[in-house]
CSV table of C-alpha atoms in Angstrom, one decimal:
chain,number,residue,atom,x,y,z
O,1095,MET,CA,13.8,-24.4,2.2
O,1096,GLY,CA,17.1,-22.9,0.8
O,1097,LYS,CA,17.6,-19.3,-0.1
O,1098,TRP,CA,16.9,-19.7,-3.7
O,1099,GLY,CA,13.9,-21.9,-3.0
O,1100,LYS,CA,12.5,-19.0,-0.9
O,1101,ARG,CA,13.4,-16.4,-3.5
O,1102,ILE,CA,11.9,-18.3,-6.4
O,1103,GLY,CA,8.9,-19.4,-4.4
O,1104,TYR,CA,8.1,-15.8,-3.3
O,1105,GLY,CA,8.9,-14.4,-6.7
O,1106,ILE,CA,6.6,-16.6,-8.8
O,1107,GLY,CA,3.7,-15.4,-6.7
O,1108,ASP,CA,3.8,-12.3,-8.9
O,1109,LEU,CA,4.2,-14.4,-12.0
O,1110,GLY,CA,0.8,-15.9,-11.1
O,1111,CYS,CA,-0.7,-12.5,-10.5
O,1112,ASN,CA,0.7,-11.1,-13.7
O,1113,LEU,CA,-0.7,-13.9,-15.9
O,1114,VAL,CA,-4.0,-12.2,-15.3
O,1115,PHE,CA,-3.1,-8.7,-14.2
O,1116,SER,CA,-1.0,-8.0,-17.4
O,1117,THR,CA,-3.8,-9.5,-19.5
O,1118,MET,CA,-6.2,-7.0,-17.9
O,1119,ALA,CA,-3.8,-4.1,-18.5
O,1120,SER,CA,-3.0,-5.0,-22.1
O,1121,TYR,CA,-5.9,-6.9,-23.6
O,1122,LEU,CA,-9.0,-6.3,-21.5
O,1123,MET,CA,-9.9,-3.0,-23.2
O,1124,VAL,CA,-9.5,-4.6,-26.6
O,1125,PHE,CA,-11.4,-7.6,-25.5
O,1126,TYR,CA,-14.3,-5.5,-24.2
O,1127,THR,CA,-14.5,-3.3,-27.3
O,1128,ASP,CA,-13.7,-5.8,-30.1
O,1129,VAL,CA,-14.9,-9.1,-28.7
O,1130,PHE,CA,-17.3,-8.6,-25.8
O,1131,GLY,CA,-19.1,-5.9,-27.7
O,1132,ILE,CA,-19.3,-2.8,-25.5
O,1133,THR,CA,-18.0,0.7,-26.5
O,1134,ALA,CA,-14.6,2.1,-25.6
O,1135,ALA,CA,-16.3,4.8,-23.5
O,1136,ALA,CA,-18.5,2.2,-21.6
O,1137,ALA,CA,-15.4,0.0,-21.0
O,1138,GLY,CA,-13.3,2.9,-19.8
O,1139,THR,CA,-16.1,4.1,-17.4
O,1140,MET,CA,-16.6,0.5,-16.1
O,1141,MET,CA,-12.8,0.2,-15.4
O,1142,LEU,CA,-12.8,3.5,-13.6
O,1143,VAL,CA,-15.8,2.8,-11.4
O,1144,THR,CA,-14.9,-0.8,-10.5
O,1145,LYS,CA,-11.3,0.2,-9.8
O,1146,PHE,CA,-12.3,2.7,-7.3
O,1147,ILE,CA,-14.6,0.1,-5.7
O,1148,ASP,CA,-11.7,-2.3,-5.7
O,1149,ALA,CA,-9.4,0.3,-4.2
O,1150,PHE,CA,-11.6,0.4,-1.1
O,1151,THR,CA,-11.5,-3.4,-0.8
O,1152,ASP,CA,-7.7,-3.1,-0.8
O,1153,THR,CA,-7.9,-0.9,2.3
O,1154,GLY,CA,-10.0,-3.5,4.1
O,1155,MET,CA,-7.7,-6.3,3.1
O,1156,GLY,CA,-4.7,-4.4,4.4
O,1157,LEU,CA,-6.3,-3.8,7.8
O,1158,LEU,CA,-7.2,-7.5,7.9
O,1159,VAL,CA,-3.6,-8.6,7.2
O,1160,ASP,CA,-2.3,-6.3,10.0
O,1161,ARG,CA,-4.7,-8.0,12.4
O,1162,THR,CA,-4.1,-11.6,11.2
O,1163,HIS,CA,-1.9,-13.7,13.6
O,1164,THR,CA,-1.7,-17.4,12.7
O,1165,LYS,CA,1.0,-20.1,12.9
O,1166,TRP,CA,1.5,-19.6,9.2
O,1167,GLY,CA,2.1,-15.8,9.6
O,1168,GLN,CA,0.1,-12.7,8.7
O,1169,GLY,CA,0.1,-12.9,4.9
O,1170,ARG,CA,0.8,-16.4,3.9
O,1171,PRO,CA,-2.7,-17.9,4.7
O,1172,TYR,CA,-4.3,-15.7,2.1
O,1173,PHE,CA,-2.3,-17.3,-0.7
O,1174,LEU,CA,-4.4,-20.4,0.0
O,1175,LEU,CA,-7.7,-18.6,0.6
O,1176,GLY,CA,-7.5,-16.6,-2.6
O,1177,ALA,CA,-6.1,-19.1,-5.1
O,1178,VAL,CA,-9.3,-20.9,-6.1
O,1179,PRO,CA,-11.6,-17.7,-6.3
O,1180,PHE,CA,-8.9,-16.1,-8.5
O,1181,ALA,CA,-9.1,-18.9,-11.0
O,1182,VAL,CA,-12.9,-19.0,-11.0
O,1183,PHE,CA,-13.4,-15.2,-11.5
O,1184,THR,CA,-10.8,-15.1,-14.2
O,1185,PHE,CA,-12.9,-17.6,-16.2
O,1186,LEU,CA,-16.1,-15.7,-15.5
O,1187,THR,CA,-14.6,-12.3,-16.5
O,1188,PHE,CA,-13.8,-13.6,-20.0
O,1189,TYR,CA,-17.1,-15.6,-20.4
O,1190,ILE,CA,-19.6,-13.8,-22.7
O,1191,PRO,CA,-23.2,-14.4,-21.6
O,1192,ASP,CA,-26.2,-14.1,-23.9
O,1193,LEU,CA,-27.9,-11.4,-21.9
O,1194,GLY,CA,-28.3,-8.5,-24.4
O,1195,ASN,CA,-26.3,-5.2,-24.2
O,1196,SER,CA,-27.4,-4.1,-20.8
O,1197,GLY,CA,-27.1,-7.5,-19.2
O,1198,LYS,CA,-23.6,-8.0,-20.7
O,1199,LEU,CA,-22.5,-4.6,-19.2
O,1200,VAL,CA,-23.8,-5.6,-15.8
O,1201,TRP,CA,-22.0,-9.0,-16.1
O,1202,ALA,CA,-18.8,-7.2,-17.0
O,1203,TYR,CA,-19.1,-4.9,-14.0
O,1204,VAL,CA,-19.8,-7.7,-11.5
O,1205,THR,CA,-17.2,-10.2,-12.8
O,1206,TYR,CA,-14.5,-7.7,-13.2
O,1207,CYS,CA,-15.0,-6.4,-9.7
O,1208,LEU,CA,-15.0,-9.9,-8.3
O,1209,LEU,CA,-11.8,-10.7,-10.1
O,1210,CYS,CA,-10.1,-7.6,-8.8
O,1211,THR,CA,-11.2,-8.5,-5.3
O,1212,ALA,CA,-9.7,-12.0,-5.6
O,1213,TYR,CA,-6.5,-10.4,-6.9
O,1214,THR,CA,-6.5,-8.2,-3.8
O,1215,VAL,CA,-6.7,-11.2,-1.5
O,1216,VAL,CA,-3.5,-12.7,-2.9
O,1217,ASN,CA,-1.6,-9.6,-3.9
O,1218,ILE,CA,-1.8,-7.5,-0.7
O,1219,PRO,CA,-0.1,-10.2,1.4
O,1220,LEU,CA,2.5,-10.6,-1.4
O,1221,ASN,CA,3.3,-7.0,-0.9
O,1222,THR,CA,3.5,-7.1,2.9
O,1223,ILE,CA,5.6,-10.2,3.7
O,1224,VAL,CA,9.1,-9.2,2.5
O,1225,PRO,CA,10.0,-7.5,5.9
O,1226,ARG,CA,8.7,-10.6,7.6
O,1227,LEU,CA,10.8,-13.0,5.5
O,1228,THR,CA,14.2,-11.5,6.4
O,1229,SER,CA,15.7,-8.5,8.1
O,1230,ASP,CA,18.8,-8.5,5.9
O,1231,VAL,CA,18.6,-5.5,3.6
O,1232,HIS,CA,20.4,-7.0,0.7
O,1233,GLU,CA,18.3,-10.2,0.9
O,1234,ARG,CA,15.2,-8.1,0.7
O,1235,ASP,CA,16.5,-6.4,-2.4
O,1236,VAL,CA,17.1,-9.8,-3.9
O,1237,LEU,CA,13.6,-11.0,-3.0
O,1238,VAL,CA,12.1,-7.9,-4.5
O,1239,SER,CA,14.2,-8.4,-7.7
O,1240,ALA,CA,13.2,-12.0,-7.9
O,1241,ARG,CA,9.6,-11.0,-7.7
O,1242,MET,CA,10.1,-8.3,-10.3
O,1243,VAL,CA,11.8,-10.7,-12.7
O,1244,CYS,CA,9.0,-13.2,-12.2
O,1245,ALA,CA,6.4,-10.5,-12.8
O,1246,LEU,CA,8.2,-9.5,-16.0
O,1247,VAL,CA,8.3,-13.1,-17.1
O,1248,GLY,CA,4.5,-13.3,-16.5
O,1249,THR,CA,4.0,-10.1,-18.5
O,1250,ALA,CA,6.3,-11.4,-21.3
O,1251,ILE,CA,4.2,-14.6,-21.4
O,1252,VAL,CA,1.0,-12.6,-21.7
O,1253,MET,CA,2.4,-10.2,-24.4
O,1254,SER,CA,4.1,-12.9,-26.5
O,1255,ILE,CA,1.8,-15.9,-26.5
O,1256,THR,CA,-1.7,-14.6,-25.6
O,1257,GLU,CA,-2.6,-13.6,-29.2
O,1258,PRO,CA,-1.3,-16.9,-30.7
O,1259,MET,CA,-3.2,-18.9,-28.0
O,1260,VAL,CA,-6.4,-16.9,-28.7
O,1261,ARG,CA,-6.1,-17.7,-32.4
O,1262,PHE,CA,-5.1,-21.4,-31.7
O,1263,PHE,CA,-8.0,-22.1,-29.3
O,1264,GLY,CA,-10.5,-19.9,-31.1
O,1265,GLN,CA,-10.0,-21.1,-34.6
O,1266,GLY,CA,-11.7,-17.9,-35.9
O,1267,ASN,CA,-13.9,-17.5,-32.7
O,1268,GLU,CA,-12.1,-14.9,-30.6
O,1269,ALA,CA,-14.6,-15.2,-27.7
O,1270,ARG,CA,-13.8,-19.0,-27.4
O,1271,GLY,CA,-10.1,-18.3,-27.8
O,1272,TYR,CA,-10.0,-15.7,-25.0
O,1273,LEU,CA,-12.1,-17.9,-22.7
O,1274,THR,CA,-9.9,-20.9,-23.1
O,1275,THR,CA,-6.6,-18.9,-22.8
O,1276,MET,CA,-7.7,-17.1,-19.7
O,1277,THR,CA,-9.0,-20.4,-18.1
O,1278,ILE,CA,-5.5,-21.8,-18.6
O,1279,TYR,CA,-3.9,-18.7,-17.0
O,1280,GLY,CA,-6.3,-18.8,-14.1
O,1281,ILE,CA,-5.6,-22.4,-13.3
O,1282,ALA,CA,-1.8,-21.9,-13.6
O,1283,ALA,CA,-2.0,-18.9,-11.2
O,1284,MET,CA,-4.0,-20.9,-8.7
O,1285,CYS,CA,-1.3,-23.6,-8.7
O,1286,ILE,CA,1.5,-21.0,-8.4
O,1287,PHE,CA,-0.1,-19.4,-5.3
O,1288,PHE,CA,-0.1,-22.9,-3.6
O,1289,ILE,CA,3.7,-23.1,-4.4
O,1290,THR,CA,4.3,-19.6,-2.9
O,1291,PHE,CA,2.6,-20.6,0.3
O,1292,ALA,CA,4.7,-23.7,0.6
O,1293,SER,CA,8.0,-22.0,-0.2
O,1294,THR,CA,7.9,-19.0,2.2
O,1295,LYS,CA,8.0,-18.6,6.0
O,1296,GLU,CA,7.5,-15.5,8.0
O,1297,VAL,CA,10.3,-15.4,10.5
O,1298,VAL,CA,10.8,-11.7,11.4
O,1299,PRO,CA,8.1,-10.5,13.8
O,1300,PRO,CA,6.9,-6.9,13.9
O,1301,THR,CA,8.2,-4.8,16.8
O,1302,ILE,CA,4.6,-4.0,17.9
O,1303,ASN,CA,1.3,-5.9,17.8
O,1304,GLN,CA,-1.3,-4.0,15.8
O,1305,LYS,CA,-4.1,-6.5,16.6
O,1306,HIS,CA,-6.1,-4.3,19.0
O,1307,SER,CA,-5.3,-0.9,17.5
O,1308,SER,CA,-8.1,1.3,16.1
O,1309,LEU,CA,-8.3,2.5,12.5
O,1310,LYS,CA,-7.5,6.0,13.6
O,1311,GLU,CA,-4.3,4.7,15.3
O,1312,ASP,CA,-3.3,2.8,12.1
O,1313,PHE,CA,-3.7,5.9,10.0
O,1314,LYS,CA,-1.4,7.8,12.4
O,1315,GLY,CA,1.3,5.2,11.6
O,1316,LEU,CA,1.5,6.4,8.0
O,1317,THR,CA,4.5,8.7,7.4
O,1318,GLY,CA,5.2,11.3,4.7
O,1319,GLN,CA,7.5,8.8,3.1
O,1320,ALA,CA,4.6,6.4,2.8
O,1321,TRP,CA,2.5,9.0,0.9
O,1322,ILE,CA,5.5,9.5,-1.5
O,1323,LEU,CA,5.4,5.7,-2.1
O,1324,PHE,CA,1.7,5.8,-2.8
O,1325,LEU,CA,2.1,8.5,-5.3
O,1326,LEU,CA,4.9,6.7,-7.0
O,1327,ASN,CA,2.6,3.7,-7.4
O,1328,LEU,CA,-0.1,5.8,-8.7
O,1329,PHE,CA,2.0,7.4,-11.4
O,1330,TYR,CA,4.1,4.2,-12.2
O,1331,PHE,CA,1.0,2.0,-12.8
O,1332,SER,CA,-0.7,4.8,-14.8
O,1333,LEU,CA,2.4,4.7,-16.9
O,1334,TYR,CA,2.3,0.9,-17.1
O,1335,VAL,CA,-1.3,0.9,-18.2
O,1336,VAL,CA,-0.9,3.6,-20.8
O,1337,ARG,CA,2.1,1.9,-22.3
O,1338,SER,CA,0.7,-1.6,-22.2
O,1339,THR,CA,-2.7,-0.7,-23.6
O,1340,THR,CA,-1.8,1.9,-26.3
O,1341,VAL,CA,1.2,0.1,-27.7
O,1342,LEU,CA,-1.3,-2.3,-29.4
O,1343,TYR,CA,-3.2,0.6,-30.9
O,1344,TYR,CA,-0.1,2.5,-31.9
O,1345,PHE,CA,1.6,-0.3,-33.7
O,1346,LYS,CA,-1.6,-1.6,-35.3
O,1347,TYR,CA,-3.1,1.7,-36.5
O,1348,ASN,CA,-0.4,4.4,-36.5
O,1349,LEU,CA,2.5,2.3,-37.7
O,1350,ASN,CA,0.6,-0.4,-39.6
O,1351,ARG,CA,2.9,-3.1,-38.1
O,1352,THR,CA,0.4,-5.7,-36.9
O,1353,GLU,CA,2.9,-8.5,-37.6
O,1354,TRP,CA,5.1,-7.0,-35.0
O,1355,MET,CA,2.8,-7.7,-32.0
O,1356,SER,CA,4.7,-10.6,-30.6
O,1357,LEU,CA,8.0,-9.0,-31.2
O,1358,VAL,CA,6.8,-5.8,-29.5
O,1359,GLY,CA,5.8,-7.8,-26.5
O,1360,ILE,CA,9.1,-9.6,-26.2
O,1361,LEU,CA,11.3,-6.5,-26.7
O,1362,GLY,CA,9.3,-4.1,-24.7
O,1363,ILE,CA,9.2,-6.5,-21.7
O,1364,LEU,CA,12.2,-8.8,-21.7
O,1365,SER,CA,14.4,-5.8,-22.4
O,1366,GLY,CA,13.8,-4.9,-18.8
O,1367,LEU,CA,15.2,-8.2,-17.6
O,1368,PRO,CA,18.9,-7.1,-17.4
O,1369,MET,CA,17.8,-4.1,-15.3
O,1370,LEU,CA,16.0,-6.3,-12.8
O,1371,PHE,CA,19.0,-8.6,-12.5
O,1372,LEU,CA,21.3,-5.7,-12.0
O,1373,LEU,CA,19.2,-3.8,-9.4
O,1374,PRO,CA,20.4,-5.7,-6.3
O,1375,VAL,CA,24.0,-5.0,-7.3
O,1376,LEU,CA,23.4,-1.4,-8.3
O,1377,GLU,CA,21.5,-0.8,-5.0
O,1378,LYS,CA,24.7,-1.7,-3.1
O,1379,LYS,CA,26.6,1.1,-4.8
O,1380,TYR,CA,23.9,3.8,-5.6
O,1381,SER,CA,20.9,5.1,-3.8
O,1382,LYS,CA,17.4,4.1,-4.9
O,1383,ARG,CA,16.7,7.8,-5.5
O,1384,SER,CA,19.6,8.1,-8.0
O,1385,LEU,CA,18.6,4.9,-9.7
O,1386,MET,CA,15.1,6.1,-10.1
O,1387,PHE,CA,16.2,9.3,-11.8
O,1388,PHE,CA,18.4,7.3,-14.2
O,1389,SER,CA,15.5,4.9,-15.0
O,1390,ILE,CA,13.2,7.8,-15.7
O,1391,ALA,CA,15.7,9.4,-18.1
O,1392,LEU,CA,16.0,6.1,-19.9
O,1393,TYR,CA,12.3,5.8,-20.5
O,1394,ILE,CA,11.9,9.3,-21.8
O,1395,ALA,CA,14.9,8.9,-24.1
O,1396,GLY,CA,13.5,5.6,-25.5
O,1397,ASP,CA,10.0,7.2,-25.9
O,1398,LEU,CA,11.4,10.1,-27.9
O,1399,LEU,CA,13.4,7.8,-30.1
O,1400,ILE,CA,10.3,5.8,-31.0
O,1401,PHE,CA,8.6,9.1,-31.9
O,1402,ALA,CA,11.4,10.5,-33.9
O,1403,GLY,CA,12.3,7.3,-35.6
O,1404,LYS,CA,8.7,6.0,-36.4
O,1405,ASN,CA,9.7,5.3,-40.0
O,1406,SER,CA,12.9,3.4,-39.0
O,1407,ALA,CA,12.6,-0.2,-37.8
O,1408,VAL,CA,15.9,0.1,-36.0
O,1409,CYS,CA,14.8,3.2,-34.1
O,1410,LEU,CA,11.6,1.5,-33.1
O,1411,LEU,CA,13.2,-1.6,-31.9
O,1412,VAL,CA,16.0,0.2,-30.0
O,1413,GLY,CA,13.4,2.6,-28.5
O,1414,LEU,CA,11.3,-0.4,-27.2
O,1415,VAL,CA,14.4,-1.8,-25.6
O,1416,VAL,CA,15.4,1.4,-23.9
O,1417,THR,CA,11.9,2.2,-22.7
O,1418,GLY,CA,11.7,-1.4,-21.4
O,1419,LEU,CA,14.9,-0.9,-19.4
O,1420,GLY,CA,13.5,2.4,-18.0
O,1421,ILE,CA,10.0,1.3,-17.1
O,1422,TYR,CA,11.2,-1.9,-15.3
O,1423,GLY,CA,13.9,0.1,-13.5
O,1424,ILE,CA,11.1,2.4,-12.2
O,1425,PHE,CA,9.1,-0.8,-11.4
O,1426,GLY,CA,11.8,-2.5,-9.4
O,1427,ILE,CA,12.9,0.5,-7.5
O,1428,THR,CA,9.4,1.4,-6.5
O,1429,PHE,CA,8.9,-2.0,-5.0
O,1430,ALA,CA,12.3,-2.0,-3.4
O,1431,MET,CA,11.3,1.2,-1.5
O,1432,GLN,CA,8.3,-0.5,0.1
O,1433,PRO,CA,10.1,-2.6,2.8
O,1434,ASP,CA,12.0,0.5,3.8
O,1435,VAL,CA,8.8,2.5,4.1
O,1436,ILE,CA,7.2,-0.3,6.2
O,1437,ASP,CA,10.2,-0.3,8.5
O,1438,TYR,CA,10.2,3.5,8.7
O,1439,SER,CA,6.6,3.4,10.2
O,1440,GLU,CA,7.9,1.0,12.8
O,1441,TYR,CA,11.0,3.1,13.4
O,1442,LYS,CA,9.4,6.6,13.4
O,1443,LYS,CA,5.8,6.0,14.6
O,1444,ASN,CA,6.2,2.7,16.5
O,1445,ALA,CA,3.4,1.3,14.2
O,1446,SER,CA,3.2,-2.1,12.5
O,1447,VAL,CA,1.1,-1.1,9.4
O,1448,ALA,CA,2.5,-3.2,6.6
O,1449,GLY,CA,-0.9,-4.3,5.5
O,1450,LEU,CA,-2.3,-0.7,5.6
O,1451,ILE,CA,0.7,0.5,3.5
O,1452,ALA,CA,0.2,-2.3,1.0
O,1453,ALA,CA,-3.5,-1.5,0.9
O,1454,PHE,CA,-3.0,2.1,0.2
O,1455,GLN,CA,-0.5,1.1,-2.5
O,1456,GLY,CA,-3.2,-1.0,-4.0
O,1457,PHE,CA,-5.7,1.8,-3.6
O,1458,PHE,CA,-3.5,4.2,-5.6
O,1459,VAL,CA,-2.4,1.5,-8.1
O,1460,LYS,CA,-6.0,0.6,-8.9
O,1461,GLY,CA,-7.3,4.1,-8.7
O,1462,GLY,CA,-4.6,5.1,-11.1
O,1463,MET,CA,-5.2,2.2,-13.4
O,1464,GLY,CA,-9.0,2.9,-13.5
O,1465,LEU,CA,-8.5,6.6,-14.1
O,1466,THR,CA,-6.0,5.9,-16.8
O,1467,SER,CA,-8.2,3.4,-18.5
O,1468,PHE,CA,-11.0,5.9,-18.4
O,1469,VAL,CA,-8.8,8.6,-19.9
O,1470,ILE,CA,-7.7,6.3,-22.7
O,1471,GLY,CA,-11.3,5.4,-23.4
O,1472,ALA,CA,-12.3,9.1,-23.5
O,1473,PHE,CA,-9.3,10.0,-25.7
O,1474,LEU,CA,-10.2,7.2,-28.2
O,1475,LYS,CA,-13.8,8.2,-28.2
O,1476,TYR,CA,-13.0,12.0,-28.6
O,1477,GLY,CA,-10.5,11.2,-31.4
O,1478,GLY,CA,-13.2,9.2,-33.3
O,1479,TYR,CA,-11.6,5.7,-32.9
O,1480,VAL,CA,-13.6,2.9,-34.5
O,1481,ALA,CA,-12.6,-0.6,-33.8
O,1482,ASN,CA,-11.0,-2.7,-36.6
O,1483,GLU,CA,-11.4,0.2,-39.1
O,1484,THR,CA,-8.9,2.6,-40.8
O,1485,GLN,CA,-8.5,5.5,-38.4
O,1486,THR,CA,-8.9,9.2,-39.2
O,1487,PRO,CA,-5.9,11.5,-38.8
O,1488,LYS,CA,-7.5,12.9,-35.6
O,1489,ALA,CA,-7.9,9.4,-34.1
O,1490,LEU,CA,-4.3,8.6,-35.0
O,1491,SER,CA,-3.1,11.8,-33.3
O,1492,TYR,CA,-5.0,10.9,-30.1
O,1493,ILE,CA,-3.5,7.4,-30.1
O,1494,GLU,CA,0.0,9.0,-30.4
O,1495,ILE,CA,-0.7,11.4,-27.5
O,1496,CYS,CA,-1.7,8.4,-25.4
O,1497,PHE,CA,1.4,6.3,-26.3
O,1498,ILE,CA,4.1,9.0,-26.5
O,1499,TRP,CA,3.3,12.2,-24.6
O,1500,ILE,CA,1.2,11.1,-21.6
O,1501,PRO,CA,4.0,8.7,-20.5
O,1502,ILE,CA,6.5,11.5,-20.6
O,1503,VAL,CA,4.2,13.6,-18.3
O,1504,LEU,CA,3.9,10.7,-15.9
O,1505,CYS,CA,7.7,10.2,-15.9
O,1506,ILE,CA,8.1,13.9,-14.8
O,1507,LEU,CA,5.6,13.4,-12.0
O,1508,ILE,CA,7.5,10.3,-10.8
O,1509,ALA,CA,10.7,12.3,-10.8
O,1510,LEU,CA,9.0,15.0,-8.7
O,1511,CYS,CA,7.9,12.4,-6.1
O,1512,THR,CA,11.3,10.8,-6.0
O,1513,TYR,CA,13.0,14.1,-5.2
O,1514,PHE,CA,11.3,14.0,-1.8
O,1515,TYR,CA,12.2,10.4,-1.0
O,1516,LYS,CA,14.8,10.4,1.9
O,1517,LEU,CA,15.1,6.9,3.3
O,1518,ASP,CA,18.3,5.9,1.6
O,1519,GLY,CA,20.4,7.7,4.2
O,1520,LEU,CA,18.3,6.3,7.1
O,1521,ARG,CA,18.4,2.6,6.1
O,1522,GLY,CA,21.3,1.5,8.4
O,1523,LYS,CA,20.1,3.4,11.4
O,1524,MET,CA,16.5,1.9,11.0
O,1525,THR,CA,17.8,-1.6,10.8
O,1526,GLU,CA,20.0,-1.2,13.9
O,1527,GLU,CA,17.2,0.3,16.0
O,1528,LEU,CA,14.5,-2.2,14.9
O,1529,GLU,CA,16.8,-5.2,15.7
O,1530,LYS,CA,17.4,-3.7,19.2
O,1531,ARG,CA,13.6,-3.5,19.7
O,1532,ARG,CA,13.1,-7.1,18.6
O,1533,LYS,CA,15.9,-8.4,20.9
O,1534,SER,CA,14.3,-6.4,23.7
O,1535,MET,CA,10.9,-8.0,23.0
O,1536,LEU,CA,12.5,-11.5,23.1
O,1537,ASP,CA,14.3,-10.8,26.3
O,1538,ASN,CA,11.1,-9.6,28.0
O,1539,SER,CA,8.9,-12.4,26.7
C-alpha cells in the first residue's frame, strides 16, 4: 500500500463517521422536533443524558484498545467489528415506531444510545492509530489533514444533499425520506470502514506494553497537556454543534432565507477545505499554538461580519466563508495535537495510553455535544420557539444568541486553553527519545 493509499484509506474512515455524525449534529434535533414528534426540550434532554452515558462507554473502549494486541494491531480490528452495527443502528435511530408518545421517546433514547456506542467502537481506534501508522512527524500531520479533509467532505455531503435526498425519497413524507437517506448513509459508512481496515497497517509499536496495567496506573499516564487537549475537544465540538444546529434555525427564521440551505452548507463547510490542505505546510513554518490563535481570530471575525451584515447577501456569504476557514482550522489543529499528546505520555510518564487519551477526548466531545444540545433546546424553549411557525421577536433573539454569541464565548475559551499548550517546542526532543527507546526494545528482544 503506497503513501497516498494509506493516507486516503485512513482519511475516509472519518468520512464514513461524518456521514452519520454530521447528520446527528445538524439534523437530528430538527428530525426529532419536526418529524419524529417530540418537543425540543425532550430532545435536548435526551441528547444530554445519552451523551453522558455514551461518554462512559468511550472510556471503556479506550481502555480496551490499549489492551488489544492482535496481528492486525490495536485499533484496526474494531473497524471490522463496528461496521455492521453502525449501519444497523443508523437505520433504527431514524425509524419511527408506532408506539405512542412515551414509547417513541423510549425508542429514541435506546436507538440513539446504541448508535453512539457503535460510533465509539469505530471512532476511538481511528483516533488512536496515527502514532502507530508512522513515527514521521510531517507524515502524521499529512494523515491528520487527510482525515480532516475527508471529514469535511462527509460533512459537506450531509449539509448539501441531505435535504434534497429527504425530499426525493420522501415525496412529501419526511419520515420515509429521512429513513431512506440515513439507510444509504449507514451502508456507505459500513463499506468505508472495511476499506479503512484494508488500507492501513500499524507498524510503530508503543515503547511500553500497557496490557497488564491497572486503571489507576493508566490514569497516572495522563499529563497536564492531555487535559488541555480534552478541554479543547470539549469547547471545539460544542462550537461545532452550536454552529451546525443553529445555522438552520438562523437562516430559516431570522433571515428568511430557506432557499439558501444548500448554499449555506457548501460555503460554510467547503470554505474550510483550503485551510485543511494548507495546514501540513503551515505546521512546518508555524507552531500549532500560533495557528490555533489565528484560526480563532478568523472565526470571530466571520461571525461578527454575519451579524453586522445580516441584510447584505455579500456579507453573509463572506462571513460563512471566513467562519468556515476558522472553524476547520481549529478542527485540524486540535486533531494534529493529539499524536503529540499521546507521545508526550510515553515520553514523560512512560505510559502507552493512546486509547485512554482517545476515550477521554470522546468523553469530553460527547459530553460537550450533549450539554450543548441541551442548552440549545432550553434556549429555544425559553424563547418560545414553535416548530414550522412564524417566530416571536423573543424566539428570534434567542436563536441569534445561539448562532452568533455563544460561539464567540466558546472561541475565547479555546484561546485560553491554547495559551497553556507547550508541546510545539518539545516535539523534536520527544521523537528522538522515543526512537531510542524503540531501538533499545528491539535490541533487547
